[in-house]
Short mmCIF file of C-alpha atoms and ligand atoms in Angstrom, two decimals:
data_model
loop_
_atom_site.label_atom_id
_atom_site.label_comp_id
_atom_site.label_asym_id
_atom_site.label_seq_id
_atom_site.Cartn_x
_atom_site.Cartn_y
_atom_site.Cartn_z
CA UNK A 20 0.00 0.00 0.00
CA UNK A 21 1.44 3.61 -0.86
CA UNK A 22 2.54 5.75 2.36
CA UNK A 23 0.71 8.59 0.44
CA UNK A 24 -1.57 9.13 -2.25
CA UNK A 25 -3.39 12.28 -3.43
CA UNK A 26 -6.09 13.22 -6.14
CA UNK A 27 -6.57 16.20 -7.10
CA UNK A 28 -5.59 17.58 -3.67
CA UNK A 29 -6.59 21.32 -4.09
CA UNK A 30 -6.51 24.42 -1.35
CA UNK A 31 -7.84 27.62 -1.61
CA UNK A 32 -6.72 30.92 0.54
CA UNK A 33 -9.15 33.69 -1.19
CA UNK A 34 -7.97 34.21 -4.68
CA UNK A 35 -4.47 32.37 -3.93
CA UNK A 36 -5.12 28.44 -5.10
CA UNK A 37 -2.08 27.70 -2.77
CA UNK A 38 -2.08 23.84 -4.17
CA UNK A 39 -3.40 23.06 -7.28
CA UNK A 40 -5.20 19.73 -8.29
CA UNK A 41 -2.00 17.55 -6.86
CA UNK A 42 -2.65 13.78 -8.01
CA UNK A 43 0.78 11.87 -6.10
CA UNK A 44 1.70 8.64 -4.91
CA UNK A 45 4.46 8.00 -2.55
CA UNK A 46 5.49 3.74 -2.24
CA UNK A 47 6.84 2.63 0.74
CA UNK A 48 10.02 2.88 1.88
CA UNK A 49 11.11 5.89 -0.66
CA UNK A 50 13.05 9.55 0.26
CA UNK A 51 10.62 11.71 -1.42
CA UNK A 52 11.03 15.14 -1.87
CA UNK A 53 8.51 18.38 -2.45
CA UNK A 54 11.08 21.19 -3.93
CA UNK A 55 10.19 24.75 -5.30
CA UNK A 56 10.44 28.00 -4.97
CA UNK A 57 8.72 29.79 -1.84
CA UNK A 58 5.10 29.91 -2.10
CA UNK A 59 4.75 26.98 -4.17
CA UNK A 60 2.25 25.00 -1.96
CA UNK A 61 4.87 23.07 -0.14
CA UNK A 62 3.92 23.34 3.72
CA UNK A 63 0.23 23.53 2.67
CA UNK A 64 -0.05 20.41 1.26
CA UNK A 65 2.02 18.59 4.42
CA UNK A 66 -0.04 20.35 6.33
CA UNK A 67 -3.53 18.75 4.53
CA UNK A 68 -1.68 15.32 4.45
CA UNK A 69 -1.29 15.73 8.31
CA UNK A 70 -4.63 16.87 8.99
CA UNK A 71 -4.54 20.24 10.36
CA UNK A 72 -6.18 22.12 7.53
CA UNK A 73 -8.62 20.80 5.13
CA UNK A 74 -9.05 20.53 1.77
CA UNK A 75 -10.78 22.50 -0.86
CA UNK A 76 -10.86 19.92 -2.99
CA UNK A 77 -9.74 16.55 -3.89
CA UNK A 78 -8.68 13.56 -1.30
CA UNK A 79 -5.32 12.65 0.36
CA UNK A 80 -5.04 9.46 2.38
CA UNK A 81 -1.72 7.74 4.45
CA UNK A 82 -1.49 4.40 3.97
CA UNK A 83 -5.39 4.07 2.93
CA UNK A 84 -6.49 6.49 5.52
CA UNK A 85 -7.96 9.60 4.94
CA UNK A 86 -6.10 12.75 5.71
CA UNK A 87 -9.45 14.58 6.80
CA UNK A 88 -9.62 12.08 9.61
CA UNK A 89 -6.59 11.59 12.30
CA UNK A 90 -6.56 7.94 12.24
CA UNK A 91 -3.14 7.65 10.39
CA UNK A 92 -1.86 9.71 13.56
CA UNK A 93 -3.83 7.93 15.95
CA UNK A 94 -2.60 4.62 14.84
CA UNK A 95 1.08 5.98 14.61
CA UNK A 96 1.60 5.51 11.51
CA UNK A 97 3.01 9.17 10.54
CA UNK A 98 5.17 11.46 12.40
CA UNK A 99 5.81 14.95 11.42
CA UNK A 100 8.08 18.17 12.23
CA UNK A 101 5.98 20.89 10.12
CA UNK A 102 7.05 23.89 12.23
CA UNK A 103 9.91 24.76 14.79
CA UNK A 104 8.48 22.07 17.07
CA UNK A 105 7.22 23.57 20.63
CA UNK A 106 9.68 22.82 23.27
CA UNK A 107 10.44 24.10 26.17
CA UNK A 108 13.98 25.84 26.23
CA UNK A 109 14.17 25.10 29.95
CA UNK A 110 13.95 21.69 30.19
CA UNK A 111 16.13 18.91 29.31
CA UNK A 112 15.88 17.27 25.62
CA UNK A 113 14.62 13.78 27.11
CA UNK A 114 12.31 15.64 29.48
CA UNK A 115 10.77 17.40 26.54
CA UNK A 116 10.02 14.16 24.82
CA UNK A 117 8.43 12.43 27.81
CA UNK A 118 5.95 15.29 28.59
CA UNK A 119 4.95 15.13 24.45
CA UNK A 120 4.63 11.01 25.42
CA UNK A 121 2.61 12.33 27.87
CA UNK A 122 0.56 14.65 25.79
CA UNK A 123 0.24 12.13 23.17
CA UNK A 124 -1.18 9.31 26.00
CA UNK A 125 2.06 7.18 24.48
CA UNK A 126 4.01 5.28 26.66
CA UNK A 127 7.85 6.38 27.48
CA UNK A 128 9.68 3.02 25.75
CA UNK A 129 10.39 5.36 22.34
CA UNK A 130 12.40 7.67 23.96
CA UNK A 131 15.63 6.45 24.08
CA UNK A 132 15.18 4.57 20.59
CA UNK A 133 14.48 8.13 19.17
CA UNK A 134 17.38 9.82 21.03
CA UNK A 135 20.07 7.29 19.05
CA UNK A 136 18.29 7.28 15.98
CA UNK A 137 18.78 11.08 16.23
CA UNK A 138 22.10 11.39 17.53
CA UNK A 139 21.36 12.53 20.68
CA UNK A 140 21.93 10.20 23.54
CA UNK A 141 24.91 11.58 25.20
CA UNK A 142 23.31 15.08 25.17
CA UNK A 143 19.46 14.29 26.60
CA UNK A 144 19.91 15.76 29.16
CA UNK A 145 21.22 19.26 28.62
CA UNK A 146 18.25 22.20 28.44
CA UNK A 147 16.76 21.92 25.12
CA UNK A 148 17.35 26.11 24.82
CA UNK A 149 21.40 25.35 24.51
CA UNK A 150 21.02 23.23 21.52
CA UNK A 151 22.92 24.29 18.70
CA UNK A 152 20.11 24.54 15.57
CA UNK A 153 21.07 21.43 14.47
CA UNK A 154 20.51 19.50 17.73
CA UNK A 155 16.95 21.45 17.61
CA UNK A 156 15.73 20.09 14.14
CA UNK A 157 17.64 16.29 15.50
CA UNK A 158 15.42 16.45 18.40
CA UNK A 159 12.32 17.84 16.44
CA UNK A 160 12.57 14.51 14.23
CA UNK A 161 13.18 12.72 17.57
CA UNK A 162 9.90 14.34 18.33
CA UNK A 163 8.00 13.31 14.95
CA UNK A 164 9.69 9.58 15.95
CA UNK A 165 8.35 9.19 18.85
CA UNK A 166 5.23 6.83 17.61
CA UNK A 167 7.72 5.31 15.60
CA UNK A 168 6.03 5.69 12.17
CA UNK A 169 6.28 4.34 8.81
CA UNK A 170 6.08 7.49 7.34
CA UNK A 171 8.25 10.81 8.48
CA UNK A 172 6.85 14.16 6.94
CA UNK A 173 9.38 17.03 7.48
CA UNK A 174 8.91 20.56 6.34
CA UNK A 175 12.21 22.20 5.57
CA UNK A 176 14.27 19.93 8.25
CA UNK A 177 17.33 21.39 6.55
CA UNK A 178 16.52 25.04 6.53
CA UNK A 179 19.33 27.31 8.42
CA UNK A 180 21.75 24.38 9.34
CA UNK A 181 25.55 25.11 8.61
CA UNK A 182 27.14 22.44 6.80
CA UNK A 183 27.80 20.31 9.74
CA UNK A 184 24.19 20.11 10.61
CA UNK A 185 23.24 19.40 7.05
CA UNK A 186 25.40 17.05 7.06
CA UNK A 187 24.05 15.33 10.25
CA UNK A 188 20.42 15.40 9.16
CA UNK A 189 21.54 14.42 5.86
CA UNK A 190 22.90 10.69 7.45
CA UNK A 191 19.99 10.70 9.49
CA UNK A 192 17.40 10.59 6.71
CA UNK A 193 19.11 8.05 5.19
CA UNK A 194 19.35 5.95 8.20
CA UNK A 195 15.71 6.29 8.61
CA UNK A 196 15.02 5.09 4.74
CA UNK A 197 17.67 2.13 5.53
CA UNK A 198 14.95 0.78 8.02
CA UNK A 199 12.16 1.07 5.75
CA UNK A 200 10.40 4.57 7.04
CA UNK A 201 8.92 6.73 3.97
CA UNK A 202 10.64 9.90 4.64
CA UNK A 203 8.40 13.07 2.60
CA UNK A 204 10.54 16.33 2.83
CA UNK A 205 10.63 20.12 1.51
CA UNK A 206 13.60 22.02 1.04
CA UNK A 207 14.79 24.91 -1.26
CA UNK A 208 18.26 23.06 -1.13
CA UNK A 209 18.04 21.52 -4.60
CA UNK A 210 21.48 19.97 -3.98
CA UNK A 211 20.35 18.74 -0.66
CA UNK A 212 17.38 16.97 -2.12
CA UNK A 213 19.46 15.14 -5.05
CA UNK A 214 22.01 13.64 -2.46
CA UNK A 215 19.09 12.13 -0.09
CA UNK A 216 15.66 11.84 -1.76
CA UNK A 217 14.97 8.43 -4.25
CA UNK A 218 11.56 10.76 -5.52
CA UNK A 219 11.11 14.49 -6.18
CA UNK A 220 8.27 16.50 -7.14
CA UNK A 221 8.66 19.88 -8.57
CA UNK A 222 6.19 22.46 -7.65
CA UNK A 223 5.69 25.76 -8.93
CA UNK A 224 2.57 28.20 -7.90
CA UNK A 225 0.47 24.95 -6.21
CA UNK A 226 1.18 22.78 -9.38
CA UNK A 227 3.41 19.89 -9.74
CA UNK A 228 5.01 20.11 -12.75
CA UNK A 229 7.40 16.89 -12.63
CA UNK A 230 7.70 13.86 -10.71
CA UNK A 231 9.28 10.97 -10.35
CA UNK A 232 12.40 8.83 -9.60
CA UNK A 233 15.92 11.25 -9.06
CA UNK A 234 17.35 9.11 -11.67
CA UNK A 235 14.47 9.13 -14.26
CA UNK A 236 13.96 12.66 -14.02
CA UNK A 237 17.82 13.46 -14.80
CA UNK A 238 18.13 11.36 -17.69
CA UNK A 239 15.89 13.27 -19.68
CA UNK A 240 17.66 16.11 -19.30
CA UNK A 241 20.30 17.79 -20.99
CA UNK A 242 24.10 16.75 -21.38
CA UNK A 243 26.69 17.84 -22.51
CA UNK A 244 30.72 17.39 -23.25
CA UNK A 245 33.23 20.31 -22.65
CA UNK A 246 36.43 19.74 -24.90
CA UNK A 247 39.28 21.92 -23.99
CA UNK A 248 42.20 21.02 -26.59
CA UNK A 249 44.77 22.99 -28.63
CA UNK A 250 42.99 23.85 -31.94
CA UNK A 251 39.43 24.20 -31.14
CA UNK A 252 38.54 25.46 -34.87
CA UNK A 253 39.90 22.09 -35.68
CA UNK A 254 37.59 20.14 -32.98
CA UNK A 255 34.58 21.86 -34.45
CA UNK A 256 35.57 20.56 -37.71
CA UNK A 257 36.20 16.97 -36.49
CA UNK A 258 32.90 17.25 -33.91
CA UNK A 259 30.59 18.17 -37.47
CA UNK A 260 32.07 15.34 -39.62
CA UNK A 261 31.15 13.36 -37.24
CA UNK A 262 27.13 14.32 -36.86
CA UNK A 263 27.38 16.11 -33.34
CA UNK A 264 26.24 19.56 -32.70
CA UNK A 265 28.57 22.30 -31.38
CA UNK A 266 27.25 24.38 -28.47
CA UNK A 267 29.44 26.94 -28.12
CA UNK A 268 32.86 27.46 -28.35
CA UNK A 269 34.49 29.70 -25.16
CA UNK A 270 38.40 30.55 -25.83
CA UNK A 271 39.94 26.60 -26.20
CA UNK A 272 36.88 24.97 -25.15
CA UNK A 273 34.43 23.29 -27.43
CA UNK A 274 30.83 22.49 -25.77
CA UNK A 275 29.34 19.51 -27.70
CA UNK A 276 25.68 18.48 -27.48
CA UNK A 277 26.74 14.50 -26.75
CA UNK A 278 27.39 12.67 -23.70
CA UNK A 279 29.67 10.70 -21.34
CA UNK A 280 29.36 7.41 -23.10
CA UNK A 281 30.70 9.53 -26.63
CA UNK A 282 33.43 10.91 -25.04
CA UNK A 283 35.80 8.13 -26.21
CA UNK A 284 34.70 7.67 -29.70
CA UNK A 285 35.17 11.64 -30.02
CA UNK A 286 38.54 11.73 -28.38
CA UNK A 287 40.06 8.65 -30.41
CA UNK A 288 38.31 10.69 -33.84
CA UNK A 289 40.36 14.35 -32.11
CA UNK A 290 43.93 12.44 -31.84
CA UNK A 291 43.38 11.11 -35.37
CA UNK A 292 43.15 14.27 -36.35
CA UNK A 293 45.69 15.31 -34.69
CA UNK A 294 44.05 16.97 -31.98
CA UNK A 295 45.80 17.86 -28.79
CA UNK A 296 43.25 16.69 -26.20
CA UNK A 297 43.80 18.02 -22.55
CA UNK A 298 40.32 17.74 -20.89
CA UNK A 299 36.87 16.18 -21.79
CA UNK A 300 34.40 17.11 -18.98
CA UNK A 301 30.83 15.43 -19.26
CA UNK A 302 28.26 17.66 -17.82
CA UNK A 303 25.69 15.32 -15.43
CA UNK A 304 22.35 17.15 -15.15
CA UNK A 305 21.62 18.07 -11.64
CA UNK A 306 18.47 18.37 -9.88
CA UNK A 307 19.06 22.20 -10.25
CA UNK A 308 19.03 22.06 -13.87
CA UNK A 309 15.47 20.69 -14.01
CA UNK A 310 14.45 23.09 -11.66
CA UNK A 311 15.67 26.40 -14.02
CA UNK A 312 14.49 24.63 -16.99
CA UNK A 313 11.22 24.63 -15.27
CA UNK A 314 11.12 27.80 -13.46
CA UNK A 315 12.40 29.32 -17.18
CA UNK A 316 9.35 28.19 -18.65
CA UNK A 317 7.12 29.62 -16.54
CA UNK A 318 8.58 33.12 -16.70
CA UNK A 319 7.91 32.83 -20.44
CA UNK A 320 4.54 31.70 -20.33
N1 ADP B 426 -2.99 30.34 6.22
C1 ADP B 426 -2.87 30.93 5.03
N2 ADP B 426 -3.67 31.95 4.67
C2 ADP B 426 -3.56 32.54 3.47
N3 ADP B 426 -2.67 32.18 2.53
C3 ADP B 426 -1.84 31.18 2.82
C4 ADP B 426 -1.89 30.50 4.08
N4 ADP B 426 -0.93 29.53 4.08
C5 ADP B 426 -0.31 29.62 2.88
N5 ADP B 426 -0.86 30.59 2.13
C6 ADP B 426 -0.45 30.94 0.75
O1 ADP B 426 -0.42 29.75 -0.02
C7 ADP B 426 0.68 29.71 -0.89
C8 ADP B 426 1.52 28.48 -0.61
O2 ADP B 426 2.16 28.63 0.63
P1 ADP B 426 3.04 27.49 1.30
O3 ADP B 426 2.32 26.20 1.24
O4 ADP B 426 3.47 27.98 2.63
O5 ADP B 426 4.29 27.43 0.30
P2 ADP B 426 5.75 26.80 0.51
O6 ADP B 426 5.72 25.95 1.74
O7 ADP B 426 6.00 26.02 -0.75
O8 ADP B 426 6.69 27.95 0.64
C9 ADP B 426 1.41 31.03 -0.71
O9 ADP B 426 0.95 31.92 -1.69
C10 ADP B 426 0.99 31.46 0.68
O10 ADP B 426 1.01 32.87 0.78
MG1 MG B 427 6.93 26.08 3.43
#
């Protein structure tokens, strides 16, 4: 059964249509991640998935349930960090999590599972206020653990860290996938999102525009070969008796519309031609490529 699936999942603020007929299914056990620009529709439709607001139009259900009622929560089958999660600065991390056990009517036996999963073990019991920001978001997902869920939704978990703390809840998402929990995630980071989700979905102004595997997605789009060699008048000539298409040509280097897998056939055709050869750079589309490509086409449109 998918941890999520939407149909034309729709909300409405006034004249803003802040997500726009989103039809999505997340399987089991995947990284998936919700990227675009601010404003796209992002938090709003975590926030409909989890409940708290209600949608205009279309359904949304977690693991068969629907999102209009709480029983994914109830059962424990989601968790969820959606804001800064409320905390009190004074008291100690593991103190924190036992009052939300508390809250929650949960018993106490998750605590200490969620404190290693997160990292945190050693430091439970300093005040949650001296956490560095990192340790804050580590113990917010220790928070969203806590009914330990099959599904993790986390809105922006990697907003403000430094590079250590990316880095941190970076391994920790992964560790969570490794054991089988869906992780669903926003960010703005579109590097971030390549090197930990197995999904994306790209939305712009409510809509998702793309979809799909990491891999998929980035095959389809665009390589290309940088050539830097001696006599790049020369490599254009070789490059168009042999059928490939010359990008551009900046000072010694030759930009060819072809891919890894031609470099070799195009460098053994330079040195027969006598070619000096000193660098052949493939260019692997990244997640931020799709992302301009998209957000191009809707400032044209
Ligand atoms: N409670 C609200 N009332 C009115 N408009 C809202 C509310 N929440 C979000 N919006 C609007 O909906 C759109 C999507 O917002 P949001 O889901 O927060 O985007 P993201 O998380 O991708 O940055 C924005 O235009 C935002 O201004
Ligand atoms: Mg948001």
């Amino acid at each position: 059964m998918a941890a999520i699936e939407t149909v034309g999942l729709s909300k409405r603020y006034g004249n803003t249509l802040a997500v726009d007929g989103l039809s999505l299914t997340v399987a089991e056990s995947t990284v998936f991640g919700f990227l675009g620009p601010n404003g796209a529709g992002k938090s709003t439709t975590m926030r409909m998935l989890l409940g708290l607001i209600r949608p205009t139009a279309g359904h949304a259900s977690i693991f068969g349930h629907d999102c209009r009622t709480l029983a994914a929560r109830q059962a424990g089958l989601v968790g969820a960090m959606v804001e800064e999660p409320a905390l009190y600065t004074y008291l100690p991390a593991r103190t924190n999590l036992e009052l939300l056990c508390r809250l929650s009517g949960r018993g106490k036996d998750q605590i200490e599972w969620a404190l290693e999963k997160v990292g945190l073990t050693d430091t439970g019991d300093k005040p949650y206020g001296a956490f560095s920001h990192g340790m804050k978001q580590r113990l917010g997902i220790a928070a969203a653990l806590l009914p330990k869920p099959k599904l993790l939704i986390l809105d922006e978990p990697a907003s403000g860290l430094d590079p250590a703390g990316l880095i941190e809840v970076r391994d920790l998402v992964r560790g969570l996938a490794a054991e089988g929990i869906a992780v669903v995630l926003s960010s703005h980071l579109l590097n971030e999102v390549q090197q930990i989700c197995t999904h994306v979905g790209l939305m712009f102004k409510g809509k998702l525009v793309a979809e799909g595997p990491v891999d998929e997605l980035l095959s389809a789009e665009h390589t290309d070969l940088s050539i830097e060699a001696d006599a790049p008048a020369r490599v254009v000539e070789v490059l168009k008796a042999e059928g490939i298409v010359v990008e551009a040509v900046i000072d010694a280097t030759v930009i060819a519309k072809a891919t890894r897998e031609q470099a070799p056939a195009i460098n053994a055709a330079l040195v027969a031609a006598g070619v000096k050869v000193y660098a052949m750079v493939p260019h692997m589309p990244t997640l931020e490529d799709l992302y301009l490509r998209h957000a191009r086409l809707r400032t044209h449109s």
